[in-house]
PDB file of C-alpha atoms in Angstrom:
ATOM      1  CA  UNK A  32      10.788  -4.144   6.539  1.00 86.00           C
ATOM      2  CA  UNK A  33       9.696  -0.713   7.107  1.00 86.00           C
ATOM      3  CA  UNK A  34      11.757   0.776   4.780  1.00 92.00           C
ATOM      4  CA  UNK A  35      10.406  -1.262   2.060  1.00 94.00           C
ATOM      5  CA  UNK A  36       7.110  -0.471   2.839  1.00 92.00           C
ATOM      6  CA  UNK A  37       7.397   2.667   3.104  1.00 94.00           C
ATOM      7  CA  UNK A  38       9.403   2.920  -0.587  1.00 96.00           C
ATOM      8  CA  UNK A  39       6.342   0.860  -1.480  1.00 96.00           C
ATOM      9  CA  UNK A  40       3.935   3.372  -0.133  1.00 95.00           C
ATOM     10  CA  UNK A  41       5.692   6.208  -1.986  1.00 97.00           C
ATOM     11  CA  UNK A  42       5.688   3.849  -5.661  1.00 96.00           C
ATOM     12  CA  UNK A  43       1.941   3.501  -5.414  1.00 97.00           C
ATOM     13  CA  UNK A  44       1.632   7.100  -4.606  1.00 97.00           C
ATOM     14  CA  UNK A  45       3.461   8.102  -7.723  1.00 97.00           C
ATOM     15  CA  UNK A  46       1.824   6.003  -9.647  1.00 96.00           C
ATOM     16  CA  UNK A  47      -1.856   7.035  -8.554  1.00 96.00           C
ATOM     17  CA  UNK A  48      -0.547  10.463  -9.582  1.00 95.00           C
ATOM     18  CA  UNK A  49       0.740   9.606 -12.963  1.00 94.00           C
ATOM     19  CA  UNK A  50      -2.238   7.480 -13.562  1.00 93.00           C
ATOM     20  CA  UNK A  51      -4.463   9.956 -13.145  1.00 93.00           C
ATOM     21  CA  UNK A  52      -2.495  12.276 -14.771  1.00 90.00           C
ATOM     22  CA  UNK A  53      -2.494  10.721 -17.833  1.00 87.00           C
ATOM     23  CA  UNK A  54      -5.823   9.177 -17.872  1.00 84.00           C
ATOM     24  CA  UNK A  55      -7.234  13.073 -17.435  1.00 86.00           C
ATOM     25  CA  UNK A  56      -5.045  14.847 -19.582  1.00 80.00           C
ATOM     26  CA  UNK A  57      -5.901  15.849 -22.918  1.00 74.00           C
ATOM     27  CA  UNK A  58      -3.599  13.981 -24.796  1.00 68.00           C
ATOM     28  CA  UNK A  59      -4.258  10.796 -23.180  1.00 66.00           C
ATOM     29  CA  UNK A  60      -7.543  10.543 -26.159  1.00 70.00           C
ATOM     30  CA  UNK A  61      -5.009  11.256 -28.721  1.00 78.00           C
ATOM     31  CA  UNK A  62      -2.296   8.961 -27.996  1.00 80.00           C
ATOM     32  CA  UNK A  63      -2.517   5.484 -27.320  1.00 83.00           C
ATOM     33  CA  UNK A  64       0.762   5.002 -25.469  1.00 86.00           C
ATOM     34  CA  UNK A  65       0.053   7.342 -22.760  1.00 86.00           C
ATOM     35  CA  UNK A  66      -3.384   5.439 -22.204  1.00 84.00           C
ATOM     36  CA  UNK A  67      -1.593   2.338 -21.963  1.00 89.00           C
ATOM     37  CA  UNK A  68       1.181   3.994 -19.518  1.00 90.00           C
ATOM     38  CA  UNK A  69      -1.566   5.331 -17.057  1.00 90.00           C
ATOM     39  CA  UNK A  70      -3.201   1.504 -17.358  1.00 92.00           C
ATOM     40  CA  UNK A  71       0.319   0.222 -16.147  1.00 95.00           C
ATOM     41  CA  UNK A  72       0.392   3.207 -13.303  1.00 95.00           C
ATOM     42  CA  UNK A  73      -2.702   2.283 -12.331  1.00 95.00           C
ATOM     43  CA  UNK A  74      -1.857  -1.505 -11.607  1.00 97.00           C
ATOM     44  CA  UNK A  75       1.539  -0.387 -10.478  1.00 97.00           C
ATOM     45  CA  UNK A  76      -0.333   1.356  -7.844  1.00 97.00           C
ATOM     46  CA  UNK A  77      -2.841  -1.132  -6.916  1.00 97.00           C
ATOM     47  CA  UNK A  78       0.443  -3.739  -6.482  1.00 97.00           C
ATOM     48  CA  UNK A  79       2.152  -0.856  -4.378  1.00 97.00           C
ATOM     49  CA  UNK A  80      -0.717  -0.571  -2.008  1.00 97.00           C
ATOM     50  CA  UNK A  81      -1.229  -4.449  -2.048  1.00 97.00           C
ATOM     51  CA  UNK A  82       2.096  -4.754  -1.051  1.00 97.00           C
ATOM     52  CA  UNK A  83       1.863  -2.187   1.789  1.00 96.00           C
ATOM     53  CA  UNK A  84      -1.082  -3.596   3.048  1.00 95.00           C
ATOM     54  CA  UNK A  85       0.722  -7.393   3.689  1.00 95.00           C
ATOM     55  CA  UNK A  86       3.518  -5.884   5.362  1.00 95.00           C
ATOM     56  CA  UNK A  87       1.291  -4.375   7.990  1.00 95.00           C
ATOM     57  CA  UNK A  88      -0.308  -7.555   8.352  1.00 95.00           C
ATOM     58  CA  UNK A  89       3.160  -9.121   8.849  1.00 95.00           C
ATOM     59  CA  UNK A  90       3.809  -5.936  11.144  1.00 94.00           C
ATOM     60  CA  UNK A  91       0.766  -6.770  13.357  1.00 94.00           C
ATOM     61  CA  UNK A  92       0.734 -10.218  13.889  1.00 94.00           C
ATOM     62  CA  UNK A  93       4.477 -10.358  14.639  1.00 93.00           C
ATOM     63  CA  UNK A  94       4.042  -7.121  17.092  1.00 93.00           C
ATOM     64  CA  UNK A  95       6.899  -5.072  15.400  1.00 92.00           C
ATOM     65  CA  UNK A  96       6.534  -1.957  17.110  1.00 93.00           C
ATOM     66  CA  UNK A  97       8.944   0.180  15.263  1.00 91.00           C
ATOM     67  CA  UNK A  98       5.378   0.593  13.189  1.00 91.00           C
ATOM     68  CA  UNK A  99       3.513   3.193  14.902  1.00 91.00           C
ATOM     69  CA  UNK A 100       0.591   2.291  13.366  1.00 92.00           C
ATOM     70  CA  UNK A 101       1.717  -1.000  15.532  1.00 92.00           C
ATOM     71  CA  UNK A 102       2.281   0.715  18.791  1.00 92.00           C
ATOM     72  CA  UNK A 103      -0.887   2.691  18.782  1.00 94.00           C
ATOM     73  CA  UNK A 104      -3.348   0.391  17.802  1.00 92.00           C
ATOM     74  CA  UNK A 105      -1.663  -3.498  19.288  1.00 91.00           C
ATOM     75  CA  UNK A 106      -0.470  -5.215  22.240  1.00 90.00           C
ATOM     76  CA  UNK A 107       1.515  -8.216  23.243  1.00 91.00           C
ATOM     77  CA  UNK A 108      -1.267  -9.746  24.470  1.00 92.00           C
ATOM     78  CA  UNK A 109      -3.830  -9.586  20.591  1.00 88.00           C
ATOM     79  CA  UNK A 110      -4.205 -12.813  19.677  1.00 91.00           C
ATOM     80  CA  UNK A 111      -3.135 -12.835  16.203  1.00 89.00           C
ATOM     81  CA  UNK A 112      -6.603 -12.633  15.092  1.00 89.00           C
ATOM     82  CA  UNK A 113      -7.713  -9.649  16.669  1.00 92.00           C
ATOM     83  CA  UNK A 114      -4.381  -8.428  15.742  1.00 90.00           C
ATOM     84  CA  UNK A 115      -5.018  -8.495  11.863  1.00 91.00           C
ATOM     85  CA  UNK A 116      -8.781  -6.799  12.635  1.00 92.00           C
ATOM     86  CA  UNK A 117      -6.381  -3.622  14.059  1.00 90.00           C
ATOM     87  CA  UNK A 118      -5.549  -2.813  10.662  1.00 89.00           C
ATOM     88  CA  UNK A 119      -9.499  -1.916  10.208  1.00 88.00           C
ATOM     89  CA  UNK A 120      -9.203   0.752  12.739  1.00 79.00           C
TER      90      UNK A 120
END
């Protein structure tokens, strides 16, 4: 599960980049296409981080400790509640 958030993590990194990339760059008011690719990089990303986001959810109610975010920041003994508010830290 890590892995995939972690390939997640790097996706919606990319795709923050490109979309700002091509929403900035000069030919992004001349062509239509690269407006419309930075639009689809920019929900690519937002999925990406959505994504992310659940599987530390998933990673801190079920205690999986090969997270560090995990280790440093939960116990064994968080109720799952106050579990999930550890991702606001």
């Amino acid at each position: 599960m890590r892995i995939v958030g972690e390939a997640w993590l790097l996706i919606a990194f990319v795709g923050a980049g490109f979309a700002a990339f091509a929403n900035l760059a000069p030919a992004a008011r001349e062509d239509r296409r690269v407006r419309r690719a930075g639009a689809w990089a920019a929900n690519l990303s937002v999925l990406g981080l959505t994504i992310v986001s659940t599987i530390l959810v998933w990673a801190l109610i079920h205690k999986d400790f090969a997270f560090s975010y995990v280790a440093q920041y939960a116990n064994r003994q968080l109720s799952w509640h106050y579990a999930v508010s550890a991702l606001y830290h």
